[in-house]
């Protein structure tokens, strides 16, 4: 079997390494992948958003199955195009990927089907939004409707900051058309949990829960990033809460999407906040999380490829999805300056003893030498019987990876250890 994976980050590297465990798969192509994946996949120089070229490649190379991992191609309809060309895919169609592609859509879906989430108002006119903010409760949260590279959410601590956010999104268009419509919503508090789930549109099977660390600096300080590290399982997410989420959030969401004629297949990511009034949805993603995948998949005991095919075929109810006991940790090593300006092009040295536990996100080969080529360069992981040991091992592995200008958080998992 020949499999292609669309995308080129740490999440895709984790997916590829897990797929390699399946003996049916003879070759894995990464479109475009990155230089750090060359031992695990054949790199193909086709961008994640170049859907026409992906279809051409799949047809010309007899691809048996495609995994579309990032949000952009999913929202643009990569799964629709590949499926139409006869290539079965992991991932939702365009009309279901809208659950991440439009915050207005997802908020209205939750309201219509009574799925717990923050109170909100939608605005397509700047003056109306500013008027609303004159009396809205503060802090408040301003969200651009469309995809904004994970940056379209602003938590405003003051009325002035909230109004500035509206102007920057709706007038200055800092997120382009993504900010033409905005959502202003209630500020929620509580521990955050990421729950990735497999679904075939009928059955939904949550994976082990996890916790992301979005801020750049220790103590949750600094700017929001794509994620500086993760741990799994999330100790705040108890069995009782998991049961409640299944009844009030997961199943109702799958049913709501079906009722809207937008059956979702693939990985549905529930970003939850465990508020004093119960678990609420902060966001849906139509894909695996990054860097959540880097801790969730190492704990997956069952075969990933078999599960993926079951989501496509609608046979998830007959498929084993089992996770190992124990815990996993991932520490992201980034280029100093990320998420703002940073330098790259430094040689990247990964000791062979930890190569299996490193998922490369931003690197490229330069005349056969692996060099840094991105803000988040890689994620260093490990697993163990308990979280404390997994964290210790992951940080030991960090000391076996070297590149100039590297920086990473020293406190990944600290909050989780307190929650245990
Ligand atoms: P996102 O870019 O959608 O992942 O959101 C970034 C972060 O903003 C989330 O991980 C939360 O920490 C925070 N956030 C989003 N919505 C809310 C809300 N309604 N209340 C409090 N925090 C929020
Ligand atoms: N780690 C958050 C995300 O994948 O959106």
GROMACS .gro file of C-alpha atoms and ligand atoms in nm:
model
  448
    1UNK     CA    1   0.000   0.000   0.000
    2UNK     CA    2   0.122   0.346  -0.087
    3UNK     CA    3   0.012   0.624   0.146
    4UNK     CA    4   0.056   0.998   0.111
    5UNK     CA    5   0.044   1.244   0.397
    6UNK     CA    6  -0.032   1.608   0.320
    7UNK     CA    7   0.145   1.856   0.549
    8UNK     CA    8   0.494   1.924   0.671
    9UNK     CA    9   0.511   1.981   1.047
   10UNK     CA   10   0.570   1.791   1.370
   11UNK     CA   11   0.215   1.658   1.369
   12UNK     CA   12   0.268   1.505   1.025
   13UNK     CA   13   0.599   1.354   1.137
   14UNK     CA   14   0.421   1.189   1.432
   15UNK     CA   15   0.148   1.056   1.202
   16UNK     CA   16   0.406   0.920   0.956
   17UNK     CA   17   0.609   0.747   1.228
   18UNK     CA   18   0.296   0.581   1.363
   19UNK     CA   19   0.179   0.474   1.017
   20UNK     CA   20   0.517   0.307   0.961
   21UNK     CA   21   0.423   0.048   1.225
   22UNK     CA   22   0.169  -0.096   0.979
   23UNK     CA   23   0.322  -0.377   0.770
   24UNK     CA   24   0.076  -0.335   0.481
   25UNK     CA   25   0.221   0.007   0.400
   26UNK     CA   26   0.516  -0.017   0.163
   27UNK     CA   27   0.586   0.351   0.103
   28UNK     CA   28   0.489   0.682   0.261
   29UNK     CA   29   0.510   1.010   0.072
   30UNK     CA   30   0.509   1.344   0.252
   31UNK     CA   31   0.370   1.646   0.060
   32UNK     CA   32   0.578   1.850   0.122
   33UNK     CA   33   0.708   1.706   0.453
   34UNK     CA   34   1.035   1.858   0.573
   35UNK     CA   35   1.405   1.769   0.568
   36UNK     CA   36   1.384   1.617   0.915
   37UNK     CA   37   1.152   1.342   0.790
   38UNK     CA   38   1.372   1.201   0.516
   39UNK     CA   39   1.438   0.873   0.702
   40UNK     CA   40   1.066   0.814   0.749
   41UNK     CA   41   0.906   0.926   0.422
   42UNK     CA   42   0.975   1.014   0.062
   43UNK     CA   43   0.960   1.392   0.038
   44UNK     CA   44   0.756   1.534  -0.251
   45UNK     CA   45   0.785   1.902  -0.329
   46UNK     CA   46   0.411   1.977  -0.343
   47UNK     CA   47   0.266   2.232  -0.103
   48UNK     CA   48  -0.008   2.150   0.148
   49UNK     CA   49  -0.249   2.388  -0.028
   50UNK     CA   50  -0.169   2.279  -0.385
   51UNK     CA   51  -0.466   2.048  -0.420
   52UNK     CA   52  -0.450   2.008  -0.798
   53UNK     CA   53  -0.088   1.892  -0.777
   54UNK     CA   54  -0.178   1.655  -0.491
   55UNK     CA   55  -0.446   1.490  -0.704
   56UNK     CA   56  -0.209   1.464  -1.002
   57UNK     CA   57   0.059   1.310  -0.782
   58UNK     CA   58  -0.181   1.060  -0.626
   59UNK     CA   59  -0.306   0.944  -0.966
   60UNK     CA   60   0.038   0.926  -1.126
   61UNK     CA   61   0.186   0.727  -0.838
   62UNK     CA   62  -0.095   0.483  -0.759
   63UNK     CA   63  -0.156   0.618  -0.410
   64UNK     CA   64  -0.392   0.387  -0.217
   65UNK     CA   65  -0.476   0.619   0.072
   66UNK     CA   66  -0.423   0.986   0.159
   67UNK     CA   67  -0.407   1.151   0.500
   68UNK     CA   68  -0.482   1.524   0.483
   69UNK     CA   69  -0.353   1.661   0.812
   70UNK     CA   70  -0.354   2.047   0.815
   71UNK     CA   71  -0.659   2.272   0.838
   72UNK     CA   72  -0.597   2.477   0.521
   73UNK     CA   73  -0.625   2.197   0.262
   74UNK     CA   74  -0.918   2.043   0.452
   75UNK     CA   75  -1.109   2.373   0.450
   76UNK     CA   76  -1.018   2.421   0.082
   77UNK     CA   77  -1.159   2.078  -0.013
   78UNK     CA   78  -0.854   1.851  -0.057
   79UNK     CA   79  -1.048   1.547   0.065
   80UNK     CA   80  -1.332   1.615  -0.180
   81UNK     CA   81  -1.087   1.644  -0.472
   82UNK     CA   82  -0.884   1.335  -0.382
   83UNK     CA   83  -1.195   1.126  -0.314
   84UNK     CA   84  -1.342   1.228  -0.646
   85UNK     CA   85  -1.019   1.116  -0.814
   86UNK     CA   86  -1.065   0.773  -0.653
   87UNK     CA   87  -0.823   0.811  -0.362
   88UNK     CA   88  -0.977   0.727  -0.023
   89UNK     CA   89  -0.881   0.982   0.242
   90UNK     CA   90  -0.855   1.044   0.613
   91UNK     CA   91  -1.013   1.378   0.694
   92UNK     CA   92  -1.342   1.565   0.658
   93UNK     CA   93  -1.492   1.700   0.338
   94UNK     CA   94  -1.495   2.074   0.284
   95UNK     CA   95  -1.855   2.108   0.400
   96UNK     CA   96  -1.765   1.948   0.736
   97UNK     CA   97  -1.425   2.118   0.777
   98UNK     CA   98  -1.620   2.443   0.812
   99UNK     CA   99  -1.653   2.348   1.180
  100UNK     CA  100  -1.299   2.488   1.211
  101UNK     CA  101  -1.302   2.711   0.902
  102UNK     CA  102  -1.574   2.941   1.035
  103UNK     CA  103  -1.611   3.037   1.399
  104UNK     CA  104  -1.949   3.192   1.318
  105UNK     CA  105  -2.063   2.855   1.183
  106UNK     CA  106  -1.938   2.660   1.485
  107UNK     CA  107  -2.082   2.905   1.739
  108UNK     CA  108  -2.422   2.902   1.566
  109UNK     CA  109  -2.410   2.520   1.549
  110UNK     CA  110  -2.351   2.498   1.923
  111UNK     CA  111  -2.630   2.743   1.999
  112UNK     CA  112  -2.878   2.562   1.772
  113UNK     CA  113  -2.803   2.220   1.923
  114UNK     CA  114  -2.752   2.327   2.286
  115UNK     CA  115  -2.385   2.233   2.303
  116UNK     CA  116  -2.223   2.416   2.596
  117UNK     CA  117  -1.996   2.704   2.490
  118UNK     CA  118  -1.923   3.066   2.581
  119UNK     CA  119  -2.208   3.321   2.526
  120UNK     CA  120  -2.139   3.522   2.213
  121UNK     CA  121  -2.249   3.778   1.956
  122UNK     CA  122  -2.157   3.784   1.585
  123UNK     CA  123  -2.075   4.109   1.404
  124UNK     CA  124  -2.020   4.191   1.038
  125UNK     CA  125  -2.013   4.566   1.099
  126UNK     CA  126  -1.737   4.742   1.294
  127UNK     CA  127  -1.958   5.016   1.440
  128UNK     CA  128  -2.208   4.765   1.577
  129UNK     CA  129  -1.922   4.570   1.737
  130UNK     CA  130  -1.776   4.885   1.896
  131UNK     CA  131  -2.117   4.989   2.028
  132UNK     CA  132  -2.169   4.645   2.183
  133UNK     CA  133  -1.829   4.671   2.352
  134UNK     CA  134  -1.928   4.993   2.530
  135UNK     CA  135  -2.126   4.785   2.779
  136UNK     CA  136  -1.997   4.428   2.730
  137UNK     CA  137  -1.847   4.245   3.030
  138UNK     CA  138  -1.465   4.270   3.044
  139UNK     CA  139  -1.239   4.073   2.996
  140UNK     CA  140  -1.383   3.963   2.667
  141UNK     CA  141  -1.265   3.751   2.375
  142UNK     CA  142  -1.257   3.866   2.011
  143UNK     CA  143  -1.229   3.601   1.739
  144UNK     CA  144  -1.184   3.640   1.365
  145UNK     CA  145  -1.435   3.420   1.180
  146UNK     CA  146  -1.195   3.241   0.945
  147UNK     CA  147  -0.859   3.066   0.968
  148UNK     CA  148  -0.583   3.299   1.089
  149UNK     CA  149  -0.281   3.073   1.140
  150UNK     CA  150  -0.395   3.011   1.497
  151UNK     CA  151  -0.364   3.380   1.579
  152UNK     CA  152  -0.719   3.504   1.528
  153UNK     CA  153  -0.816   3.505   1.897
  154UNK     CA  154  -0.755   3.809   2.116
  155UNK     CA  155  -0.827   3.809   2.489
  156UNK     CA  156  -0.893   4.170   2.583
  157UNK     CA  157  -0.838   4.263   2.947
  158UNK     CA  158  -0.969   4.617   2.900
  159UNK     CA  159  -1.247   4.782   2.699
  160UNK     CA  160  -0.986   4.978   2.506
  161UNK     CA  161  -0.793   4.664   2.409
  162UNK     CA  162  -1.118   4.502   2.295
  163UNK     CA  163  -1.201   4.799   2.075
  164UNK     CA  164  -0.846   4.802   1.933
  165UNK     CA  165  -0.885   4.433   1.848
  166UNK     CA  166  -1.209   4.498   1.660
  167UNK     CA  167  -1.052   4.783   1.462
  168UNK     CA  168  -0.743   4.578   1.376
  169UNK     CA  169  -0.955   4.285   1.254
  170UNK     CA  170  -1.241   4.468   1.080
  171UNK     CA  171  -1.077   4.789   0.957
  172UNK     CA  172  -0.701   4.719   0.934
  173UNK     CA  173  -0.772   4.360   0.820
  174UNK     CA  174  -0.472   4.214   1.004
  175UNK     CA  175  -0.614   3.867   0.936
  176UNK     CA  176  -0.734   3.952   0.585
  177UNK     CA  177  -1.085   3.836   0.498
  178UNK     CA  178  -1.086   3.611   0.806
  179UNK     CA  179  -1.175   3.924   1.006
  180UNK     CA  180  -1.469   4.039   0.792
  181UNK     CA  181  -1.696   3.874   1.044
  182UNK     CA  182  -1.606   3.846   1.409
  183UNK     CA  183  -1.731   3.674   1.719
  184UNK     CA  184  -1.720   3.852   2.054
  185UNK     CA  185  -1.760   3.606   2.336
  186UNK     CA  186  -1.773   3.560   2.709
  187UNK     CA  187  -1.438   3.510   2.883
  188UNK     CA  188  -1.432   3.165   3.044
  189UNK     CA  189  -1.200   3.032   3.312
  190UNK     CA  190  -1.081   2.687   3.412
  191UNK     CA  191  -0.827   2.424   3.306
  192UNK     CA  192  -0.806   2.366   2.931
  193UNK     CA  193  -0.817   2.018   2.782
  194UNK     CA  194  -0.762   1.901   2.426
  195UNK     CA  195  -0.960   1.593   2.328
  196UNK     CA  196  -0.886   1.458   1.981
  197UNK     CA  197  -1.136   1.202   1.859
  198UNK     CA  198  -1.173   0.958   1.572
  199UNK     CA  199  -1.510   0.961   1.405
  200UNK     CA  200  -1.673   0.806   1.100
  201UNK     CA  201  -1.980   1.025   1.135
  202UNK     CA  202  -2.169   0.763   1.339
  203UNK     CA  203  -1.932   0.656   1.614
  204UNK     CA  204  -1.702   0.894   1.801
  205UNK     CA  205  -1.402   0.754   1.987
  206UNK     CA  206  -1.209   1.003   2.199
  207UNK     CA  207  -0.833   0.958   2.217
  208UNK     CA  208  -0.633   1.004   2.536
  209UNK     CA  209  -0.678   1.362   2.660
  210UNK     CA  210  -0.395   1.614   2.650
  211UNK     CA  211  -0.286   1.963   2.754
  212UNK     CA  212  -0.118   2.219   2.531
  213UNK     CA  213   0.106   2.506   2.647
  214UNK     CA  214   0.026   2.792   2.412
  215UNK     CA  215   0.228   3.080   2.556
  216UNK     CA  216   0.589   3.128   2.452
  217UNK     CA  217   0.745   3.165   2.797
  218UNK     CA  218   0.754   2.986   3.132
  219UNK     CA  219   0.466   3.053   3.369
  220UNK     CA  220   0.227   3.099   3.073
  221UNK     CA  221   0.384   3.436   2.995
  222UNK     CA  222   0.465   3.586   2.659
  223UNK     CA  223   0.283   3.569   2.329
  224UNK     CA  224   0.048   3.299   2.206
  225UNK     CA  225   0.223   3.043   1.986
  226UNK     CA  226   0.125   2.737   1.789
  227UNK     CA  227   0.205   2.535   2.104
  228UNK     CA  228   0.529   2.502   2.306
  229UNK     CA  229   0.469   2.158   2.451
  230UNK     CA  230   0.209   1.903   2.551
  231UNK     CA  231   0.141   1.629   2.801
  232UNK     CA  232  -0.106   1.337   2.801
  233UNK     CA  233  -0.324   1.233   2.968
  234UNK     CA  234  -0.457   1.560   3.111
  235UNK     CA  235  -0.505   1.500   3.487
  236UNK     CA  236  -0.791   1.754   3.510
  237UNK     CA  237  -0.996   1.544   3.269
  238UNK     CA  238  -1.141   1.281   3.502
  239UNK     CA  239  -1.351   0.981   3.400
  240UNK     CA  240  -1.666   1.158   3.520
  241UNK     CA  241  -1.588   1.464   3.312
  242UNK     CA  242  -1.511   1.243   3.011
  243UNK     CA  243  -1.855   1.081   3.047
  244UNK     CA  244  -2.024   1.418   3.073
  245UNK     CA  245  -1.838   1.544   2.764
  246UNK     CA  246  -1.946   1.239   2.564
  247UNK     CA  247  -2.312   1.307   2.652
  248UNK     CA  248  -2.322   1.685   2.631
  249UNK     CA  249  -2.058   1.765   2.369
  250UNK     CA  250  -1.908   1.482   2.159
  251UNK     CA  251  -2.217   1.286   2.051
  252UNK     CA  252  -2.435   1.599   2.017
  253UNK     CA  253  -2.171   1.753   1.786
  254UNK     CA  254  -2.157   1.446   1.559
  255UNK     CA  255  -2.538   1.437   1.545
  256UNK     CA  256  -2.560   1.811   1.482
  257UNK     CA  257  -2.321   1.785   1.188
  258UNK     CA  258  -2.527   1.499   1.044
  259UNK     CA  259  -2.849   1.697   1.090
  260UNK     CA  260  -2.691   1.985   0.898
  261UNK     CA  261  -2.596   1.752   0.609
  262UNK     CA  262  -2.228   1.794   0.698
  263UNK     CA  263  -2.124   1.448   0.821
  264UNK     CA  264  -1.779   1.473   0.976
  265UNK     CA  265  -1.521   1.196   0.921
  266UNK     CA  266  -1.162   1.198   1.039
  267UNK     CA  267  -1.020   1.357   1.353
  268UNK     CA  268  -1.244   1.603   1.532
  269UNK     CA  269  -1.055   1.804   1.794
  270UNK     CA  270  -1.250   1.937   2.090
  271UNK     CA  271  -1.078   2.228   2.265
  272UNK     CA  272  -1.251   2.235   2.602
  273UNK     CA  273  -1.248   2.450   2.910
  274UNK     CA  274  -1.351   2.291   3.239
  275UNK     CA  275  -1.540   2.588   3.382
  276UNK     CA  276  -1.707   2.609   3.725
  277UNK     CA  277  -2.033   2.555   3.530
  278UNK     CA  278  -1.915   2.240   3.356
  279UNK     CA  279  -1.710   2.162   3.044
  280UNK     CA  280  -1.758   2.404   2.754
  281UNK     CA  281  -1.627   2.410   2.397
  282UNK     CA  282  -1.364   2.678   2.332
  283UNK     CA  283  -1.299   2.566   1.975
  284UNK     CA  284  -1.336   2.282   1.730
  285UNK     CA  285  -1.055   2.184   1.496
  286UNK     CA  286  -1.117   1.963   1.195
  287UNK     CA  287  -0.782   1.783   1.234
  288UNK     CA  288  -0.523   1.644   1.472
  289UNK     CA  289  -0.374   1.906   1.706
  290UNK     CA  290  -0.014   2.014   1.689
  291UNK     CA  291   0.171   1.941   1.922
  292UNK     CA  292  -0.104   1.727   2.085
  293UNK     CA  293  -0.053   1.454   1.824
  294UNK     CA  294   0.309   1.421   1.934
  295UNK     CA  295   0.193   1.293   2.277
  296UNK     CA  296  -0.132   1.121   2.180
  297UNK     CA  297  -0.006   0.891   1.904
  298UNK     CA  298   0.291   0.752   2.101
  299UNK     CA  299   0.031   0.628   2.352
  300UNK     CA  300  -0.189   0.465   2.086
  301UNK     CA  301  -0.159   0.088   2.114
  302UNK     CA  302  -0.390  -0.004   1.824
  303UNK     CA  303  -0.293   0.031   1.460
  304UNK     CA  304  -0.339   0.388   1.334
  305UNK     CA  305  -0.380   0.296   0.967
  306UNK     CA  306  -0.657   0.046   1.047
  307UNK     CA  307  -0.842   0.310   1.250
  308UNK     CA  308  -0.800   0.574   0.981
  309UNK     CA  309  -0.943   0.343   0.715
  310UNK     CA  310  -1.235   0.261   0.946
  311UNK     CA  311  -1.325   0.632   0.970
  312UNK     CA  312  -1.337   0.644   0.591
  313UNK     CA  313  -1.533   0.318   0.554
  314UNK     CA  314  -1.778   0.386   0.838
  315UNK     CA  315  -1.668   0.080   1.039
  316UNK     CA  316  -1.524   0.252   1.345
  317UNK     CA  317  -1.771   0.071   1.575
  318UNK     CA  318  -1.603  -0.259   1.481
  319UNK     CA  319  -1.247  -0.133   1.516
  320UNK     CA  320  -1.024  -0.150   1.821
  321UNK     CA  321  -0.896   0.186   1.946
  322UNK     CA  322  -0.685   0.119   2.252
  323UNK     CA  323  -0.442   0.344   2.437
  324UNK     CA  324  -0.149   0.238   2.653
  325UNK     CA  325  -0.150   0.317   3.022
  326UNK     CA  326   0.109   0.571   3.124
  327UNK     CA  327   0.192   0.923   3.015
  328UNK     CA  328   0.368   1.115   2.740
  329UNK     CA  329   0.538   1.453   2.724
  330UNK     CA  330   0.655   1.673   2.437
  331UNK     CA  331   0.886   1.974   2.469
  332UNK     CA  332   0.898   2.200   2.165
  333UNK     CA  333   1.237   2.347   2.077
  334UNK     CA  334   1.194   2.671   1.887
  335UNK     CA  335   1.415   2.935   1.727
  336UNK     CA  336   1.489   3.219   1.967
  337UNK     CA  337   1.247   3.504   1.894
  338UNK     CA  338   0.953   3.284   1.788
  339UNK     CA  339   0.660   3.362   1.749
  340UNK     CA  340   0.801   3.690   1.621
  341UNK     CA  341   1.124   3.748   1.431
  342UNK     CA  342   1.385   3.472   1.449
  343UNK     CA  343   1.689   3.354   1.258
  344UNK     CA  344   1.719   3.012   1.099
  345UNK     CA  345   1.963   2.815   0.884
  346UNK     CA  346   2.157   2.669   1.178
  347UNK     CA  347   2.280   2.311   1.165
  348UNK     CA  348   2.051   2.074   1.350
  349UNK     CA  349   2.215   1.784   1.535
  350UNK     CA  350   1.991   1.511   1.672
  351UNK     CA  351   2.169   1.230   1.858
  352UNK     CA  352   2.081   0.888   1.710
  353UNK     CA  353   1.978   0.766   2.055
  354UNK     CA  354   1.677   1.004   2.055
  355UNK     CA  355   1.594   1.022   1.684
  356UNK     CA  356   1.287   0.801   1.735
  357UNK     CA  357   1.146   1.044   1.988
  358UNK     CA  358   1.197   1.363   1.790
  359UNK     CA  359   0.927   1.501   1.559
  360UNK     CA  360   1.070   1.760   1.324
  361UNK     CA  361   0.859   2.061   1.227
  362UNK     CA  362   1.083   2.330   1.080
  363UNK     CA  363   1.398   2.200   0.912
  364UNK     CA  364   1.537   2.160   0.564
  365UNK     CA  365   1.821   1.979   0.397
  366UNK     CA  366   2.090   2.205   0.260
  367UNK     CA  367   2.342   2.004   0.054
  368UNK     CA  368   2.274   1.704   0.273
  369UNK     CA  369   2.305   1.902   0.599
  370UNK     CA  370   1.993   1.936   0.813
  371UNK     CA  371   1.933   2.300   0.911
  372UNK     CA  372   1.668   2.487   1.107
  373UNK     CA  373   1.399   2.644   0.889
  374UNK     CA  374   1.114   2.758   1.108
  375UNK     CA  375   0.992   2.901   1.436
  376UNK     CA  376   0.899   2.573   1.595
  377UNK     CA  377   1.189   2.351   1.493
  378UNK     CA  378   1.098   2.020   1.656
  379UNK     CA  379   0.926   1.843   1.942
  380UNK     CA  380   1.120   1.613   2.174
  381UNK     CA  381   0.903   1.350   2.340
  382UNK     CA  382   0.906   1.049   2.565
  383UNK     CA  383   0.666   0.816   2.741
  384UNK     CA  384   0.674   0.648   3.082
  385UNK     CA  385   0.449   0.490   3.341
  386UNK     CA  386   0.381   0.829   3.499
  387UNK     CA  387   0.390   1.192   3.390
  388UNK     CA  388   0.677   1.296   3.613
  389UNK     CA  389   0.907   1.035   3.460
  390UNK     CA  390   0.787   1.108   3.105
  391UNK     CA  391   0.873   1.475   3.159
  392UNK     CA  392   1.214   1.395   3.304
  393UNK     CA  393   1.295   1.168   3.009
  394UNK     CA  394   1.170   1.421   2.752
  395UNK     CA  395   1.391   1.693   2.904
  396UNK     CA  396   1.688   1.452   2.908
  397UNK     CA  397   1.628   1.395   2.539
  398UNK     CA  398   1.621   1.772   2.481
  399UNK     CA  399   1.984   1.780   2.595
  400UNK     CA  400   2.071   1.548   2.306
  401UNK     CA  401   1.941   1.786   2.039
  402UNK     CA  402   2.151   2.086   1.942
  403UNK     CA  403   2.114   2.392   1.727
  404UNK     CA  404   2.223   2.750   1.769
  405UNK     CA  405   1.960   2.990   1.902
  406UNK     CA  406   1.740   2.714   2.047
  407UNK     CA  407   1.488   2.801   2.316
  408UNK     CA  408   1.224   2.599   2.495
  409UNK     CA  409   1.001   2.622   2.798
  410UNK     CA  410   1.141   2.464   3.114
  411UNK     CA  411   0.799   2.417   3.279
  412UNK     CA  412   0.606   2.193   3.041
  413UNK     CA  413   0.379   1.972   3.253
  414UNK     CA  414   0.424   2.175   3.575
  415UNK     CA  415   0.057   2.271   3.589
  416UNK     CA  416  -0.048   1.915   3.510
  417UNK     CA  417   0.168   1.774   3.792
  418UNK     CA  418  -0.014   2.010   4.030
  419UNK     CA  419  -0.347   1.883   3.899
  420UNK     CA  420  -0.261   1.516   3.958
  421LIG     P1  421  -0.740   2.939   1.970
  421LIG     O1  422  -0.647   3.024   1.888
  421LIG     O2  423  -0.879   2.932   1.919
  421LIG     O3  424  -0.677   2.806   2.002
  421LIG     O4  425  -0.752   3.014   2.111
  421LIG     C1  426  -0.638   3.048   2.179
  421LIG     C2  427  -0.660   3.043   2.325
  421LIG     O5  428  -0.745   3.150   2.365
  421LIG     C3  429  -0.731   2.920   2.379
  421LIG     O6  430  -0.647   2.813   2.394
  421LIG     C4  431  -0.780   2.971   2.511
  421LIG     O7  432  -0.675   2.968   2.606
  421LIG     C5  433  -0.813   3.114   2.482
  421LIG     N1  434  -0.958   3.134   2.466
  421LIG     C6  435  -1.031   3.119   2.354
  421LIG     N2  436  -1.162   3.145   2.379
  421LIG     C7  437  -1.171   3.177   2.510
  421LIG     C8  438  -1.279   3.215   2.598
  421LIG     N3  439  -1.402   3.226   2.555
  421LIG     N4  440  -1.248   3.239   2.727
  421LIG     C9  441  -1.121   3.230   2.773
  421LIG     N5  442  -1.017   3.196   2.696
  421LIG    C10  443  -1.040   3.170   2.567
  422LIG     N1  444  -0.241   2.287   1.955
  422LIG     C1  445  -0.354   2.355   1.912
  422LIG     C2  446  -0.396   2.326   1.775
  422LIG     O1  447  -0.351   2.232   1.713
  422LIG     O2  448  -0.480   2.398   1.724
   0.00000   0.00000   0.00000
